[in-house]
Amino acid sequence: MRKNIVAGNWKMNNDLAQTESLISELKNQQKTSNAEVMIAPTFTNLWHASEALKNSEIEVAAQNMHFAESGAYTGEVSAEMLQSVGVKTVILGHSERRAYFNETDDLLAKKVDAALKNNMRIIFCFGEELADRKANNHETVVGNQIKNALFHLENSAFKNIVLAYEPVWAIGTGETASPEQAQDMHAFIRQTLANKYGQETANAMSILYGGSVKPANAKEIFSKPDVDGGLIGGAALKAQDFFAIVNAF
Ligand code: PEP
């Protein structure tokens, strides 16, 4: 079902003590919007976070996972392992994973399958680079990222998928897509889904925007009809800023 969602991607920030302290600040914030709220701490802090946030309005997500169940994959973490520490949602395909860890569409398709097989919800990220946008190629790039990693799925799988459009040129740069650019791309994404899976499935999808969302610009971006929330990096590391974004709905 389409919902408003604000998810905080903590990336490789916050050790255990910092995680404890940010979580207690988050628990003290007042939520006045209908948005679903999620945070994605590092693997080492997922157990603590899911215990600390039990029975709260904040869900815990992972930033990545491997596609295999277990085995000789040094340094990796499986869907089963995430589930075992109370994590039911995983971010896949973040542009930093694609750029620095060579995650391809084919690899992501396998991760998507593994997450769904384990009844996990996925926040699936994609987005074009600056050169793609300058060449007016952004829709083709984004369309291909979605098709290559997701279009082998059955229609019913999409109830467990949230999409996150994150133009690479706007992540961590302070530069945001304009609300109009975000809306245009989100409408294109919804249409791409509708063409393959039908309007009902497309209309039920939550499509988040990510890329330098801050308290000052969240309201305008979230006011666009096809923007259903945000994936937040830098501003998710400050409890007040994060909740100002959550409450921008
Ligand atoms: C992100 O990492 O997904 C992100 C959107 O980061 P930032 O908000 O810092 O641009």
Coordinates of C-alpha atoms and ligand atoms in Angstrom, one line a residue:
M1 CA 0.0 0.0 0.0
R2 CA 1.3 3.5 -0.9
K3 CA 2.5 5.3 2.2
N4 CA 4.6 8.2 3.1
I5 CA 7.9 7.0 4.4
V6 CA 11.0 8.8 5.7
A7 CA 14.1 6.6 6.0
G8 CA 17.4 7.7 7.5
N9 CA 20.5 6.1 6.0
W10 CA 23.3 6.5 8.6
K11 CA 25.9 5.1 6.2
M12 CA 29.2 4.4 8.0
N13 CA 28.6 6.7 10.9
N14 CA 28.0 6.3 14.6
D15 CA 29.7 3.7 16.8
L16 CA 27.7 2.0 19.6
A17 CA 27.8 4.8 22.1
Q18 CA 26.8 7.4 19.4
T19 CA 24.0 5.0 18.2
E20 CA 22.6 4.8 21.7
S21 CA 22.7 8.5 22.1
L22 CA 21.1 9.3 18.7
I23 CA 18.4 6.7 19.3
S24 CA 17.5 8.2 22.7
E25 CA 17.3 11.6 21.1
L26 CA 15.1 10.3 18.3
K27 CA 12.8 8.7 20.8
N28 CA 12.3 12.1 22.4
Q29 CA 11.1 13.7 19.2
Q30 CA 7.5 14.4 18.6
K31 CA 6.0 12.8 15.4
T32 CA 3.2 14.9 14.1
S33 CA 2.9 13.4 10.5
N34 CA 1.5 10.2 9.2
A35 CA 4.9 9.2 7.7
E36 CA 6.4 5.8 8.5
V37 CA 9.9 6.3 10.0
M38 CA 12.9 4.2 9.6
I39 CA 16.6 4.4 10.4
A40 CA 19.4 2.3 8.9
P41 CA 22.4 2.1 11.3
T42 CA 25.6 0.1 10.5
F43 CA 25.5 -3.7 10.8
T44 CA 27.3 -3.7 14.2
N45 CA 24.5 -1.6 15.7
L46 CA 21.4 -3.2 14.2
W47 CA 20.8 -5.5 17.2
H48 CA 21.1 -2.7 19.7
A49 CA 18.9 -0.4 17.5
S50 CA 16.2 -3.0 17.1
E51 CA 16.1 -3.7 20.8
A52 CA 16.1 0.0 21.7
L53 CA 13.3 0.8 19.3
K54 CA 11.0 -2.1 20.0
N55 CA 7.4 -0.9 20.4
S56 CA 8.4 2.5 19.1
E57 CA 7.3 4.3 15.9
I58 CA 10.8 3.9 14.4
E59 CA 11.6 0.8 12.4
V60 CA 15.2 -0.4 11.9
A61 CA 16.6 -1.2 8.4
A62 CA 19.9 -2.5 7.1
Q63 CA 22.0 -0.7 4.5
N64 CA 22.9 -3.8 2.5
M65 CA 22.9 -7.6 2.5
H66 CA 24.4 -10.5 0.6
F67 CA 22.2 -12.7 -1.6
A68 CA 23.4 -16.1 -0.2
E69 CA 22.0 -17.7 2.9
S70 CA 25.4 -18.4 4.5
G71 CA 28.8 -19.7 3.5
A72 CA 32.2 -18.6 2.4
Y73 CA 31.5 -14.9 1.8
T74 CA 33.9 -13.2 4.2
G75 CA 32.6 -10.0 5.5
E76 CA 29.1 -10.4 4.3
V77 CA 25.7 -10.6 6.1
S78 CA 22.6 -12.5 4.9
A79 CA 18.9 -11.8 5.0
E80 CA 18.5 -14.6 7.6
M81 CA 21.1 -12.9 9.8
L82 CA 19.3 -9.6 9.5
Q83 CA 16.0 -11.2 10.4
S84 CA 17.6 -12.8 13.4
V85 CA 18.3 -9.4 14.9
G86 CA 14.8 -8.1 14.2
V87 CA 15.5 -6.3 10.9
K88 CA 12.8 -6.7 8.3
T89 CA 13.8 -4.0 5.8
V90 CA 16.9 -3.6 3.7
I91 CA 18.2 -0.8 1.5
L92 CA 19.6 -2.3 -1.8
G93 CA 21.3 -0.6 -4.7
H94 CA 22.4 2.6 -3.0
S95 CA 24.6 4.6 -5.4
E96 CA 27.6 4.3 -3.0
R97 CA 27.3 0.5 -3.1
R98 CA 27.1 0.7 -6.9
A99 CA 30.0 3.1 -7.2
Y100 CA 32.5 1.9 -4.6
F101 CA 31.6 -1.8 -4.3
N102 CA 30.8 -2.5 -8.0
E103 CA 27.2 -3.6 -7.4
T104 CA 25.7 -4.2 -10.8
D105 CA 22.0 -4.6 -11.8
D106 CA 22.6 -8.4 -12.1
L107 CA 24.0 -8.6 -8.6
L108 CA 21.1 -6.4 -7.3
A109 CA 18.6 -8.7 -9.0
K110 CA 20.0 -11.6 -6.9
K111 CA 19.9 -9.5 -3.7
V112 CA 16.3 -8.5 -4.4
D113 CA 15.3 -12.2 -4.9
A114 CA 17.0 -13.2 -1.7
A115 CA 15.4 -10.4 0.3
L116 CA 11.9 -11.2 -1.0
K117 CA 12.4 -15.0 -0.4
N118 CA 13.1 -14.1 3.2
N119 CA 10.0 -11.9 3.4
M120 CA 12.0 -8.7 3.8
R121 CA 10.9 -5.4 2.6
I122 CA 13.3 -3.6 0.2
I123 CA 14.1 0.0 -0.3
F124 CA 15.5 -0.2 -3.8
C125 CA 17.7 2.8 -4.8
F126 CA 18.7 4.0 -8.2
G127 CA 19.5 7.3 -10.0
E128 CA 21.4 8.9 -12.7
E129 CA 24.8 10.6 -12.7
L130 CA 25.4 14.2 -13.6
A131 CA 26.7 13.3 -17.0
D132 CA 23.5 11.3 -17.8
R133 CA 21.3 14.3 -16.8
K134 CA 23.4 16.7 -18.8
A135 CA 23.1 14.4 -21.8
N136 CA 19.4 14.2 -21.2
N137 CA 19.7 10.5 -20.7
H138 CA 18.4 10.4 -17.2
E139 CA 15.1 8.7 -17.9
T140 CA 16.8 5.9 -20.0
V141 CA 19.4 5.3 -17.2
V142 CA 16.8 5.1 -14.5
G143 CA 14.4 3.1 -16.6
N144 CA 17.1 0.5 -17.2
Q145 CA 18.2 0.3 -13.6
I146 CA 14.6 -0.5 -12.6
K147 CA 14.0 -3.0 -15.5
N148 CA 17.3 -4.8 -15.1
A149 CA 17.0 -5.4 -11.3
L150 CA 13.2 -5.7 -10.8
F151 CA 11.3 -6.6 -14.0
H152 CA 11.8 -10.3 -13.6
L153 CA 9.5 -10.2 -10.6
E154 CA 5.9 -11.1 -10.3
N155 CA 3.4 -8.3 -9.8
S156 CA 2.8 -9.4 -6.2
A157 CA 6.4 -8.9 -5.2
F158 CA 6.0 -5.1 -5.5
K159 CA 4.0 -4.9 -2.3
N160 CA 7.3 -5.5 -0.5
I161 CA 9.3 -3.0 -2.5
V162 CA 9.7 0.8 -1.9
L163 CA 11.6 2.7 -4.6
A164 CA 14.1 5.4 -3.9
Y165 CA 15.1 7.8 -6.7
E166 CA 18.4 9.3 -5.8
P167 CA 20.2 11.3 -8.4
V168 CA 23.9 10.7 -7.8
W169 CA 24.7 14.3 -8.3
A170 CA 22.5 15.3 -5.4
I171 CA 23.7 12.8 -2.8
G172 CA 25.8 14.4 -0.1
T173 CA 26.5 17.4 -2.3
G174 CA 24.1 19.9 -0.9
E175 CA 22.6 20.1 -4.4
T176 CA 19.0 18.9 -4.6
A177 CA 16.9 18.0 -7.6
S178 CA 14.3 20.8 -7.9
P179 CA 10.8 19.7 -6.7
E180 CA 9.8 19.7 -10.4
Q181 CA 12.8 17.5 -11.5
A182 CA 11.9 15.1 -8.7
Q183 CA 8.2 15.1 -9.7
D184 CA 9.0 14.6 -13.4
M185 CA 11.2 11.6 -12.6
H186 CA 8.8 10.1 -10.1
A187 CA 6.0 10.3 -12.6
F188 CA 8.2 8.6 -15.2
I189 CA 9.1 5.9 -12.7
R190 CA 5.4 5.3 -11.9
Q191 CA 4.6 5.2 -15.6
T192 CA 7.4 2.7 -16.3
L193 CA 5.9 0.4 -13.6
A194 CA 2.4 1.0 -14.9
N195 CA 3.5 0.0 -18.4
K196 CA 4.8 -3.4 -17.2
Y197 CA 2.6 -4.2 -14.2
G198 CA -0.5 -2.1 -14.6
Q199 CA -1.7 1.2 -13.1
E200 CA -3.0 -0.4 -9.8
T201 CA 0.5 -1.7 -8.9
A202 CA 2.1 1.5 -10.0
N203 CA -0.3 3.6 -7.9
A204 CA 0.3 1.5 -4.9
M205 CA 4.1 2.0 -4.9
S206 CA 5.8 4.4 -2.5
I207 CA 8.5 6.3 -4.4
L208 CA 11.0 8.2 -2.2
Y209 CA 13.3 11.0 -3.2
G210 CA 16.9 11.1 -1.9
G211 CA 19.6 13.7 -2.4
S212 CA 20.3 16.5 0.1
V213 CA 16.8 16.6 1.6
K214 CA 17.0 19.0 4.6
P215 CA 14.4 20.6 6.9
A216 CA 14.4 23.6 4.7
N217 CA 13.5 21.9 1.4
A218 CA 11.5 18.8 2.5
K219 CA 8.1 20.3 2.6
E220 CA 8.3 21.5 -1.0
I221 CA 9.7 18.2 -2.3
F222 CA 7.1 16.2 -0.4
S223 CA 4.3 18.3 -1.7
K224 CA 4.7 16.8 -5.2
P225 CA 2.1 14.3 -6.0
D226 CA 4.4 11.4 -7.0
V227 CA 6.9 12.0 -4.1
D228 CA 5.9 9.7 -1.2
G229 CA 8.8 10.5 1.1
G230 CA 12.5 10.6 1.4
L231 CA 15.7 8.7 1.9
I232 CA 17.8 11.0 4.0
G233 CA 21.6 10.8 4.5
G234 CA 23.3 13.7 6.3
A235 CA 20.2 15.2 7.9
A236 CA 19.3 11.8 9.4
L237 CA 22.3 12.1 11.8
K238 CA 20.7 14.9 13.8
A239 CA 17.5 13.9 15.6
Q240 CA 15.8 17.4 15.3
D241 CA 16.6 17.8 11.6
F242 CA 15.5 14.2 10.9
F243 CA 12.1 14.7 12.6
A244 CA 11.7 18.1 11.0
I245 CA 11.8 16.2 7.7
V246 CA 9.5 13.5 9.0
N247 CA 7.1 16.2 10.1
A248 CA 7.3 18.0 6.8
F249 CA 4.3 15.9 5.6
Ligands
PEP1 C1 21.7 9.1 0.8 O1 22.7 8.7 1.2 O2 20.8 8.2 0.4 C2 21.4 10.5 0.7 C3 20.3 10.9 0.1 O3 22.3 11.4 1.3 P1 22.2 13.0 1.6 O4 20.8 13.2 2.2 O5 23.3 13.3 2.5 O6 22.3 13.6 0.3

